[in-house]
Coordinates of C-alpha atoms and ligand atoms in Angstrom, one line a residue:
M21 CA -10.9 2.4 -10.0
T22 CA -7.8 3.1 -12.2
D23 CA -4.0 2.9 -11.8
Q24 CA -3.8 6.7 -11.6
T25 CA -3.5 8.6 -8.3
P26 CA -7.1 8.9 -6.9
L27 CA -8.7 12.3 -7.1
V28 CA -11.9 11.4 -5.4
G29 CA -12.1 9.3 -2.2
V30 CA -15.3 7.4 -1.4
I31 CA -15.9 6.3 2.2
L32 CA -18.7 4.1 3.3
G33 CA -20.0 3.7 6.8
S34 CA -20.6 0.0 6.2
K35 CA -20.2 -2.8 3.7
S36 CA -24.0 -2.8 3.5
D37 CA -23.8 0.6 1.8
S38 CA -21.9 -0.8 -1.2
A39 CA -25.1 -2.2 -2.7
V40 CA -26.1 1.5 -3.3
M41 CA -22.7 3.1 -3.6
D42 CA -21.3 0.8 -6.2
A43 CA -23.2 3.0 -8.7
C44 CA -21.2 6.0 -7.5
V45 CA -17.9 4.3 -8.2
E46 CA -19.2 3.1 -11.6
Q47 CA -20.2 6.7 -12.5
L48 CA -16.8 8.0 -11.4
D49 CA -15.2 5.3 -13.6
A50 CA -17.5 6.2 -16.5
L51 CA -16.4 9.9 -16.2
G52 CA -12.8 8.8 -16.1
V53 CA -12.2 10.1 -12.5
P54 CA -9.5 8.1 -10.6
N55 CA -11.0 7.1 -7.3
E56 CA -10.5 5.0 -4.2
M57 CA -13.0 3.5 -1.9
I58 CA -12.8 2.4 1.7
I59 CA -15.2 1.2 4.4
A60 CA -14.8 2.8 7.8
S61 CA -17.6 3.7 10.2
A62 CA -17.4 6.9 12.2
H63 CA -18.7 5.1 15.2
R64 CA -17.2 1.6 14.9
M65 CA -13.8 2.6 13.4
P66 CA -13.1 6.2 14.4
D67 CA -9.3 5.8 14.3
K68 CA -9.4 4.5 10.7
V69 CA -11.7 7.4 9.7
H70 CA -9.3 9.9 11.3
E71 CA -6.2 8.4 9.6
W72 CA -7.9 8.3 6.2
A73 CA -9.5 11.7 6.3
G74 CA -6.5 13.4 7.9
S75 CA -4.2 12.2 5.2
A76 CA -6.6 12.6 2.2
A77 CA -5.4 15.9 0.9
D78 CA -1.7 15.1 1.2
R79 CA -2.3 11.8 -0.7
G80 CA -3.7 13.9 -3.6
L81 CA -7.4 13.5 -3.2
K82 CA -9.4 16.6 -4.2
V83 CA -13.0 15.7 -3.2
I84 CA -14.4 13.2 -0.7
I85 CA -17.8 11.4 -1.0
A86 CA -19.1 10.0 2.3
A87 CA -22.1 7.6 2.4
A88 CA -23.7 6.5 5.6
G89 CA -27.1 5.7 7.1
K90 CA -29.0 6.1 10.4
A91 CA -27.3 8.6 12.7
A92 CA -25.0 9.4 9.8
H93 CA -22.1 11.3 11.3
L94 CA -19.5 10.1 8.8
G95 CA -19.5 13.0 6.4
G96 CA -19.3 15.6 9.3
V97 CA -16.5 13.7 11.0
V98 CA -14.5 13.4 7.7
A99 CA -15.1 17.2 7.1
A100 CA -13.7 17.9 10.6
Y101 CA -10.4 16.3 9.6
T102 CA -9.8 17.6 6.1
P103 CA -9.8 20.9 4.1
L104 CA -11.3 19.1 1.1
P105 CA -14.9 19.5 0.1
V106 CA -17.1 16.6 1.3
I107 CA -20.2 15.4 -0.5
T108 CA -22.5 13.3 1.6
V109 CA -24.9 10.6 0.5
P110 CA -27.7 9.7 2.9
M111 CA -28.5 6.0 2.8
K112 CA -32.1 4.8 2.7
T113 CA -32.8 3.0 6.0
S114 CA -35.3 0.3 7.0
D115 CA -36.6 2.1 10.1
L116 CA -37.0 5.8 8.9
G117 CA -36.6 5.6 5.2
G118 CA -33.4 7.6 5.1
L119 CA -34.8 10.7 6.7
D120 CA -32.6 10.0 9.7
S121 CA -29.5 9.8 7.5
L122 CA -30.5 12.9 5.5
L123 CA -31.1 15.1 8.6
S124 CA -27.9 13.9 10.2
M125 CA -26.0 15.0 7.1
V126 CA -27.6 18.3 6.2
Q127 CA -27.9 19.8 9.7
M128 CA -24.2 20.4 10.1
P129 CA -23.2 23.2 12.5
T130 CA -21.8 26.4 11.2
G131 CA -18.1 26.1 10.3
V132 CA -18.2 22.5 9.1
P133 CA -20.2 22.4 5.9
V134 CA -20.8 19.4 3.8
A135 CA -22.8 19.1 0.5
C136 CA -25.6 16.6 0.5
V137 CA -27.3 14.8 -2.4
A138 CA -30.6 12.9 -2.4
I139 CA -31.3 9.8 -0.3
N140 CA -29.4 7.0 -2.2
G141 CA -28.1 9.7 -4.6
A142 CA -25.0 7.7 -5.4
K143 CA -24.7 8.7 -9.1
N144 CA -25.3 12.4 -8.4
A145 CA -22.5 12.4 -5.8
A146 CA -20.1 11.2 -8.5
I147 CA -21.3 13.8 -11.1
L148 CA -21.0 16.6 -8.5
A149 CA -17.5 15.5 -7.6
C150 CA -16.5 15.5 -11.2
Q151 CA -18.0 19.0 -11.6
M152 CA -15.9 20.2 -8.6
L153 CA -12.8 18.8 -10.3
G154 CA -13.9 20.6 -13.4
T155 CA -13.6 24.0 -11.8
S156 CA -9.8 23.7 -12.1
M157 CA -9.2 20.7 -14.4
P158 CA -10.5 21.2 -17.9
E159 CA -10.6 17.5 -18.8
Y160 CA -13.2 16.9 -16.1
R161 CA -15.3 19.9 -17.1
A162 CA -15.2 18.5 -20.7
K163 CA -16.5 15.1 -19.3
I164 CA -19.5 16.9 -17.7
V165 CA -20.3 18.9 -20.9
E166 CA -20.2 15.6 -22.8
Y167 CA -22.4 13.9 -20.1
K168 CA -25.0 16.7 -20.2
Q169 CA -25.1 16.6 -24.0
A170 CA -25.7 12.8 -24.0
Q171 CA -28.4 13.3 -21.3
A172 CA -30.2 15.9 -23.4
G173 CA -30.3 13.4 -26.3
Ligands
RP5_26 C1 -24.3 3.1 9.2 O1 -25.2 2.3 9.7 C2 -23.9 2.6 7.9 O2 -23.4 3.6 7.0 C3 -25.1 1.8 7.4 O3 -25.8 2.6 6.4 C4 -25.9 1.6 8.6 C5 -26.1 0.2 8.9 O4 -24.8 -0.4 9.0 P1 -24.7 -2.0 9.2 O5 -25.4 -2.3 10.5 O6 -25.5 -2.6 8.0 O7 -23.3 -2.3 9.1 O8 -23.2 3.3 10.0

């Protein structure tokens, strides 16, 4: 999190998701991507999700990352309310190992796409968001080039 206007919004279905998703925010920070994070469940707090997602583009966000578990409708609901690209992160679950979350996210109906990273793929969601910013903002493309060079050793 920085003082700059957030470009990436991270929304979690529950505070319990932050144990995994803190790594997403840390990766965004490491890449220098201004971000904001809120907790709002599609099922428990639908009005809050609507308000946040519906105002996201006008507030300056460019990409949204949505993390949730079980019957994980959060990313799809957010995508219904915004023209911004939505990256979803399926949370590993105690009952079904995250397959429930994964299928809930990837099986979106035609017309409301979301991207989906691996189960608990918090860091990849941050990197993908930065890559999306990099298509029109050279400073973020440069961050990805730098990241890939460091990764290659
Ligand atoms: C989902 O249900 C959340 O995203 C979380 O992954 C899962 C369990 O939530 P809690 O019962 O821990 O709040 O909505």
